[in-house]
Amino acid sequence: QVQLVESGGGLVQAGGSLRLSCAASGSGFGIGAMGWYRQAPENKRELVATITSGGTTTYADAVKGRFTISRDNAKNTVYLQMNSLKPEDTTVYYCRATIRAWDYWGRGTQVTVSS
């Protein structure tokens, strides 16, 4: 059974940095695209950044220039380096991985940015 486990969330002051990690396990197949999404209460889950198995990246306009997504295929892990954090970045961040056309999600990690 595929599992995604996020880590690295926490509390940081505005202007600070955090690095999220998401490790995938339990798959006997290669992992396709991986990504990070975020969802505030009563809001739709929105894309933050994605990365293909080949390393092609996409970013939401709100995080371009501040966040960097990367992955280590040998470790089945995706990272999100978040710099220059703003209070509006506060929410739960979720990891997503696509394996053989199925999407898998982690349980989320809370990021809180204080002003």
PDB file of C-alpha atoms in Angstrom:
ATOM      1  CA  GLN A   1       0.000   0.000   0.000  1.00  0.00           C
ATOM      2  CA  VAL A   2       1.393   3.365  -1.027  1.00  0.00           C
ATOM      3  CA  GLN A   3       1.971   5.849   1.777  1.00  0.00           C
ATOM      4  CA  LEU A   4       3.128   9.445   1.641  1.00  0.00           C
ATOM      5  CA  VAL A   5       4.496  10.973   4.810  1.00  0.00           C
ATOM      6  CA  GLU A   6       5.116  14.701   5.034  1.00  0.00           C
ATOM      7  CA  SER A   7       7.425  16.401   7.505  1.00  0.00           C
ATOM      8  CA  GLY A   8       9.058  19.754   8.096  1.00  0.00           C
ATOM      9  CA  GLY A   9       6.087  21.956   8.869  1.00  0.00           C
ATOM     10  CA  GLY A  10       6.004  24.262  11.850  1.00  0.00           C
ATOM     11  CA  LEU A  11       5.867  27.821  13.092  1.00  0.00           C
ATOM     12  CA  VAL A  12       8.098  30.491  11.592  1.00  0.00           C
ATOM     13  CA  GLN A  13       8.192  34.279  11.547  1.00  0.00           C
ATOM     14  CA  ALA A  14       7.400  36.210   8.399  1.00  0.00           C
ATOM     15  CA  GLY A  15      10.455  36.330   6.152  1.00  0.00           C
ATOM     16  CA  GLY A  16      11.719  33.018   7.456  1.00  0.00           C
ATOM     17  CA  SER A  17      12.186  29.661   5.759  1.00  0.00           C
ATOM     18  CA  LEU A  18      10.978  26.096   6.081  1.00  0.00           C
ATOM     19  CA  ARG A  19      11.749  22.935   4.144  1.00  0.00           C
ATOM     20  CA  LEU A  20       9.027  20.346   3.681  1.00  0.00           C
ATOM     21  CA  SER A  21       9.771  16.738   2.829  1.00  0.00           C
ATOM     22  CA  CYS A  22       7.497  13.980   1.583  1.00  0.00           C
ATOM     23  CA  ALA A  23       8.644  10.383   1.416  1.00  0.00           C
ATOM     24  CA  ALA A  24       6.701   7.809  -0.591  1.00  0.00           C
ATOM     25  CA  SER A  25       6.794   4.131   0.293  1.00  0.00           C
ATOM     26  CA  GLY A  26       5.031   0.918  -0.590  1.00  0.00           C
ATOM     27  CA  SER A  27       5.049   1.226  -4.361  1.00  0.00           C
ATOM     28  CA  GLY A  28       6.537  -1.409  -6.589  1.00  0.00           C
ATOM     29  CA  PHE A  29       6.345   0.961  -9.554  1.00  0.00           C
ATOM     30  CA  GLY A  30       8.092   4.161 -10.493  1.00  0.00           C
ATOM     31  CA  ILE A  31       6.630   7.419  -9.282  1.00  0.00           C
ATOM     32  CA  GLY A  32       5.493   9.923 -11.856  1.00  0.00           C
ATOM     33  CA  ALA A  33       4.760  13.533 -11.044  1.00  0.00           C
ATOM     34  CA  MET A  34       4.943  14.686  -7.453  1.00  0.00           C
ATOM     35  CA  GLY A  35       3.720  17.918  -6.009  1.00  0.00           C
ATOM     36  CA  TRP A  36       2.706  20.093  -3.126  1.00  0.00           C
ATOM     37  CA  TYR A  37      -0.746  21.539  -2.564  1.00  0.00           C
ATOM     38  CA  ARG A  38      -2.243  23.604   0.212  1.00  0.00           C
ATOM     39  CA  GLN A  39      -5.697  24.035   1.616  1.00  0.00           C
ATOM     40  CA  ALA A  40      -7.015  26.526   4.105  1.00  0.00           C
ATOM     41  CA  PRO A  41     -10.231  25.725   5.982  1.00  0.00           C
ATOM     42  CA  GLU A  42     -13.316  26.081   3.755  1.00  0.00           C
ATOM     43  CA  ASN A  43     -11.105  26.688   0.727  1.00  0.00           C
ATOM     44  CA  LYS A  44     -10.379  24.546  -2.266  1.00  0.00           C
ATOM     45  CA  ARG A  45      -7.091  22.669  -2.294  1.00  0.00           C
ATOM     46  CA  GLU A  46      -4.733  24.602  -4.543  1.00  0.00           C
ATOM     47  CA  LEU A  47      -1.549  23.720  -6.362  1.00  0.00           C
ATOM     48  CA  VAL A  48       1.682  25.104  -4.952  1.00  0.00           C
ATOM     49  CA  ALA A  49       4.285  23.363  -7.093  1.00  0.00           C
ATOM     50  CA  THR A  50       4.774  20.169  -9.090  1.00  0.00           C
ATOM     51  CA  ILE A  51       7.732  18.302 -10.491  1.00  0.00           C
ATOM     52  CA  THR A  52       7.826  15.526 -13.056  1.00  0.00           C
ATOM     53  CA  SER A  53      10.022  12.463 -12.812  1.00  0.00           C
ATOM     54  CA  GLY A  54      12.320  14.189 -15.286  1.00  0.00           C
ATOM     55  CA  GLY A  55      12.592  17.326 -13.177  1.00  0.00           C
ATOM     56  CA  THR A  56      10.261  19.731 -14.990  1.00  0.00           C
ATOM     57  CA  THR A  57       8.693  22.098 -12.475  1.00  0.00           C
ATOM     58  CA  THR A  58       5.622  24.316 -12.278  1.00  0.00           C
ATOM     59  CA  TYR A  59       4.695  26.864  -9.631  1.00  0.00           C
ATOM     60  CA  ALA A  60       1.675  28.817  -8.557  1.00  0.00           C
ATOM     61  CA  ASP A  61       2.099  32.531  -9.230  1.00  0.00           C
ATOM     62  CA  ALA A  62       1.804  33.260  -5.510  1.00  0.00           C
ATOM     63  CA  VAL A  63       4.981  31.323  -4.692  1.00  0.00           C
ATOM     64  CA  LYS A  64       7.182  31.879  -7.749  1.00  0.00           C
ATOM     65  CA  GLY A  65      10.590  33.159  -6.760  1.00  0.00           C
ATOM     66  CA  ARG A  66      10.106  32.156  -3.118  1.00  0.00           C
ATOM     67  CA  PHE A  67       9.488  28.384  -3.162  1.00  0.00           C
ATOM     68  CA  THR A  68      11.572  25.687  -4.839  1.00  0.00           C
ATOM     69  CA  ILE A  69      10.433  22.119  -5.439  1.00  0.00           C
ATOM     70  CA  SER A  70      12.918  19.292  -5.915  1.00  0.00           C
ATOM     71  CA  ARG A  71      12.988  15.520  -5.696  1.00  0.00           C
ATOM     72  CA  ASP A  72      15.320  12.642  -5.032  1.00  0.00           C
ATOM     73  CA  ASN A  73      14.125   9.753  -7.182  1.00  0.00           C
ATOM     74  CA  ALA A  74      16.425   7.265  -5.445  1.00  0.00           C
ATOM     75  CA  LYS A  75      14.707   8.091  -2.142  1.00  0.00           C
ATOM     76  CA  ASN A  76      11.192   8.559  -3.587  1.00  0.00           C
ATOM     77  CA  THR A  77      11.146  11.900  -1.821  1.00  0.00           C
ATOM     78  CA  VAL A  78       9.986  15.342  -2.863  1.00  0.00           C
ATOM     79  CA  TYR A  79      10.988  18.562  -1.125  1.00  0.00           C
ATOM     80  CA  LEU A  80       9.621  22.067  -0.935  1.00  0.00           C
ATOM     81  CA  GLN A  81      12.039  24.790   0.099  1.00  0.00           C
ATOM     82  CA  MET A  82       9.999  27.781   1.224  1.00  0.00           C
ATOM     83  CA  ASN A  83      11.764  31.121   1.627  1.00  0.00           C
ATOM     84  CA  SER A  84      10.497  34.625   2.362  1.00  0.00           C
ATOM     85  CA  LEU A  85       7.411  33.160   3.983  1.00  0.00           C
ATOM     86  CA  LYS A  86       4.366  35.372   4.425  1.00  0.00           C
ATOM     87  CA  PRO A  87       1.436  35.098   6.858  1.00  0.00           C
ATOM     88  CA  GLU A  88      -0.819  34.250   3.907  1.00  0.00           C
ATOM     89  CA  ASP A  89       1.236  31.088   3.362  1.00  0.00           C
ATOM     90  CA  THR A  90      -0.237  29.758   6.600  1.00  0.00           C
ATOM     91  CA  THR A  91      -2.238  26.596   5.995  1.00  0.00           C
ATOM     92  CA  VAL A  92      -1.922  22.819   5.709  1.00  0.00           C
ATOM     93  CA  TYR A  93       0.398  21.566   2.969  1.00  0.00           C
ATOM     94  CA  TYR A  94      -0.250  18.233   1.258  1.00  0.00           C
ATOM     95  CA  CYS A  95       2.004  16.049  -0.811  1.00  0.00           C
ATOM     96  CA  ARG A  96       0.711  14.275  -3.911  1.00  0.00           C
ATOM     97  CA  ALA A  97       2.268  11.507  -6.021  1.00  0.00           C
ATOM     98  CA  THR A  98       1.013   9.942  -9.221  1.00  0.00           C
ATOM     99  CA  ILE A  99       1.761   6.251  -9.672  1.00  0.00           C
ATOM    100  CA  ARG A 100       0.408   4.412 -12.727  1.00  0.00           C
ATOM    101  CA  ALA A 101      -2.327   7.039 -13.204  1.00  0.00           C
ATOM    102  CA  TRP A 102      -3.464   6.884  -9.561  1.00  0.00           C
ATOM    103  CA  ASP A 103      -3.057   9.896  -7.301  1.00  0.00           C
ATOM    104  CA  TYR A 104      -1.960   9.396  -3.726  1.00  0.00           C
ATOM    105  CA  TRP A 105      -2.034  12.027  -0.992  1.00  0.00           C
ATOM    106  CA  GLY A 106      -0.294  12.518   2.291  1.00  0.00           C
ATOM    107  CA  ARG A 107      -2.102  13.585   5.447  1.00  0.00           C
ATOM    108  CA  GLY A 108      -0.692  17.073   5.432  1.00  0.00           C
ATOM    109  CA  THR A 109       1.654  19.167   7.504  1.00  0.00           C
ATOM    110  CA  GLN A 110       0.770  22.490   9.113  1.00  0.00           C
ATOM    111  CA  VAL A 111       2.740  25.605   8.222  1.00  0.00           C
ATOM    112  CA  THR A 112       2.135  28.699  10.314  1.00  0.00           C
ATOM    113  CA  VAL A 113       3.759  32.030   9.536  1.00  0.00           C
ATOM    114  CA  SER A 114       3.481  34.712  12.197  1.00  0.00           C
ATOM    115  CA  SER A 115       3.581  38.405  11.375  1.00  0.00           C
TER     116      SER A 115
END
